[in-house]
Amino acid sequence: MKSYESQIRRLKRNHRETRDLEDPLETISRIKKEDRLIPCITFVIYYGQEEWKHHKSLKDMFGYKQINDANMLENRMNLVQSCKDDPRRYKNRDIQMCIDIAQLMFQKGLETIKKRYRQKIDKEVVMMVCALTGSRRLELIISKEEGDEIDMCKAIEEWEEEISKQARNEGRLEGEKHGEKRGEKRGEKRGRKLGREEGKKDQILQFIQEMLEKGYTDEMILGFKSVTKQLLKQAKLSH
């Protein structure tokens, strides 16, 4: 509405400066019947993880049901939902990949992404995926890559490794901090040892939870040397 209003003001100003309004009706409206506006089409790109459940048109916001729909301005929203739209809805191949990868990331289907996109992908497409999903760490990894195309499988693996590494560091620091607090009562030396043990345990539990979220089976997780059945059970209870 603001854009149309601005265009009309510009037309009126031009006619006032050129003094080219001759028809009486044009003098009143201050625009010519030949004047045209540039159409504005608004698209709302919604990239939340949940489906859009709010109003989708101006009519939906009116509380008067008795108004004749035929006389009412509809003004529907052109809604794009990255979490729900069928990627095949779009003709552009890059947009299809962008929506598909974003949905898989929302669903934590990283293994599916690596299997489905073994070929290199345009760097701009992957950067858009990062923006849609809020994946800042993956965006940093992609930005360091040279060239216009990205090996998606390799980028996902680097991202997983970075997340796992950070989880281990956070677990170790949290464990040491926890151990130092307990060490105030049981002795500094014993506290540090306990902190390291607690930190290692927390680190393994967090690692197991990440694997569970990515869809790894119990057998695959138990294949890691530091994972025991007891820790797996504990991780599932706290997951």
Short mmCIF file of C-alpha atoms in Angstrom, two decimals, residues 41-164:
data_model
loop_
_atom_site.label_atom_id
_atom_site.label_comp_id
_atom_site.label_asym_id
_atom_site.label_seq_id
_atom_site.Cartn_x
_atom_site.Cartn_y
_atom_site.Cartn_z
CA ILE A 41 3.81 -8.69 -5.28
CA THR A 42 4.77 -9.57 -1.73
CA PHE A 43 6.12 -12.97 -0.73
CA VAL A 44 6.45 -14.01 2.90
CA ILE A 45 9.30 -16.50 3.36
CA TYR A 46 8.68 -18.30 6.64
CA TYR A 47 11.52 -20.55 7.80
CA GLY A 48 10.29 -21.65 11.24
CA GLN A 49 10.41 -25.35 12.08
CA GLU A 50 6.66 -25.50 12.81
CA GLU A 51 3.92 -25.04 10.20
CA TRP A 52 2.51 -21.50 9.79
CA LYS A 53 -0.77 -21.37 11.76
CA HIS A 54 -1.60 -17.66 11.60
CA HIS A 55 -3.72 -15.60 9.19
CA LYS A 56 -3.00 -15.93 5.49
CA SER A 57 -5.19 -13.09 4.16
CA LEU A 58 -6.61 -9.73 5.13
CA LYS A 59 -10.11 -11.25 5.18
CA ASP A 60 -9.05 -13.73 7.87
CA MET A 61 -8.38 -10.80 10.21
CA PHE A 62 -11.87 -9.29 9.84
CA GLY A 63 -14.41 -10.13 12.55
CA TYR A 64 -17.51 -9.36 10.51
CA LYS A 65 -18.83 -12.61 9.03
CA GLN A 66 -21.96 -10.99 7.58
CA ILE A 67 -20.01 -9.04 4.95
CA ASN A 68 -20.51 -10.32 1.41
CA ASP A 69 -17.27 -12.07 0.41
CA ALA A 70 -17.69 -10.92 -3.19
CA ASN A 71 -17.33 -7.30 -2.09
CA MET A 72 -14.44 -7.87 0.28
CA LEU A 73 -10.77 -7.27 -0.46
CA GLU A 74 -9.08 -10.66 -0.15
CA ASN A 75 -5.38 -9.69 -0.41
CA ARG A 76 -4.01 -13.18 0.22
CA MET A 77 -0.48 -13.78 1.44
CA ASN A 78 1.99 -15.47 -0.89
CA LEU A 79 3.45 -17.78 1.75
CA VAL A 80 6.62 -19.82 1.28
CA GLN A 81 7.22 -22.35 4.09
CA SER A 82 10.62 -23.97 4.00
CA CYS A 83 9.53 -26.51 6.64
CA LYS A 84 6.45 -27.77 4.78
CA ASP A 85 6.45 -26.86 1.06
CA ASP A 86 6.99 -29.68 -1.40
CA PRO A 87 10.33 -28.87 -3.08
CA ARG A 88 8.86 -30.07 -6.40
CA ARG A 89 6.48 -27.11 -6.26
CA TYR A 90 9.31 -24.94 -7.54
CA LYS A 91 10.67 -25.16 -11.07
CA ASN A 92 14.10 -23.80 -10.19
CA ARG A 93 16.50 -26.63 -9.34
CA ASP A 94 18.48 -24.55 -6.84
CA ILE A 95 15.33 -23.62 -4.91
CA GLN A 96 14.27 -27.28 -4.87
CA MET A 97 17.59 -28.30 -3.33
CA CYS A 98 17.50 -25.42 -0.86
CA ILE A 99 14.04 -26.34 0.47
CA ASP A 100 14.79 -30.08 0.51
CA ILE A 101 18.09 -29.75 2.40
CA ALA A 102 16.58 -27.27 4.89
CA GLN A 103 13.73 -29.68 5.65
CA LEU A 104 16.14 -32.57 6.16
CA MET A 105 18.23 -30.45 8.53
CA PHE A 106 15.10 -29.56 10.52
CA GLN A 107 14.37 -33.29 10.71
CA LYS A 108 18.00 -34.05 11.65
CA GLY A 109 18.34 -36.16 8.53
CA LEU A 110 22.03 -35.46 7.99
CA GLU A 111 22.77 -38.98 6.78
CA THR A 112 20.05 -38.62 4.14
CA ILE A 113 21.59 -35.34 2.97
CA LYS A 114 24.99 -37.00 2.56
CA LYS A 115 23.48 -39.85 0.53
CA ARG A 116 21.16 -37.70 -1.60
CA TYR A 117 23.63 -34.93 -2.42
CA ARG A 118 26.92 -36.58 -3.26
CA GLN A 119 27.47 -34.16 -6.14
CA LYS A 120 28.85 -30.66 -5.60
CA ILE A 121 26.29 -27.92 -4.92
CA ASP A 122 26.36 -24.22 -5.71
CA LYS A 123 27.87 -22.35 -2.75
CA GLU A 124 25.08 -19.75 -2.72
CA VAL A 125 22.46 -22.50 -2.33
CA VAL A 126 24.22 -23.92 0.74
CA MET A 127 24.64 -20.44 2.24
CA MET A 128 20.88 -19.90 1.82
CA VAL A 129 20.23 -23.23 3.57
CA CYS A 130 22.39 -22.02 6.48
CA ALA A 131 20.37 -18.80 6.66
CA LEU A 132 17.03 -20.67 6.62
CA THR A 133 18.07 -23.11 9.33
CA GLY A 134 20.16 -20.74 11.45
CA SER A 135 23.21 -23.01 11.09
CA ARG A 136 25.93 -20.51 11.91
CA ARG A 137 28.67 -23.10 12.36
CA LEU A 138 28.01 -24.73 9.00
CA GLU A 139 27.95 -21.28 7.40
CA LEU A 140 31.43 -20.56 8.77
CA ILE A 141 32.73 -23.86 7.36
CA ILE A 142 31.21 -23.13 3.94
CA SER A 143 32.51 -19.55 3.84
CA LYS A 144 36.09 -20.82 4.18
CA GLU A 145 35.76 -23.07 1.12
CA GLU A 146 37.23 -21.77 -2.12
CA GLY A 147 35.37 -21.89 -5.41
CA ASP A 148 31.69 -21.58 -6.34
CA GLU A 149 30.71 -25.18 -5.55
CA ILE A 150 30.63 -27.11 -2.28
CA ASP A 151 31.02 -30.80 -1.47
CA MET A 152 27.91 -31.10 0.73
CA CYS A 153 28.83 -34.52 2.11
CA LYS A 154 32.26 -33.30 3.23
CA ALA A 155 30.83 -30.07 4.69
CA ILE A 156 28.26 -32.00 6.75
CA GLU A 157 30.96 -34.34 8.08
CA GLU A 158 33.16 -31.39 9.10
CA TRP A 159 30.16 -29.78 10.77
CA GLU A 160 29.37 -32.97 12.73
CA GLU A 161 32.99 -33.28 13.82
CA GLU A 162 33.05 -29.66 14.99
CA ILE A 163 29.83 -30.12 16.98
CA SER A 164 31.19 -33.32 18.53
#
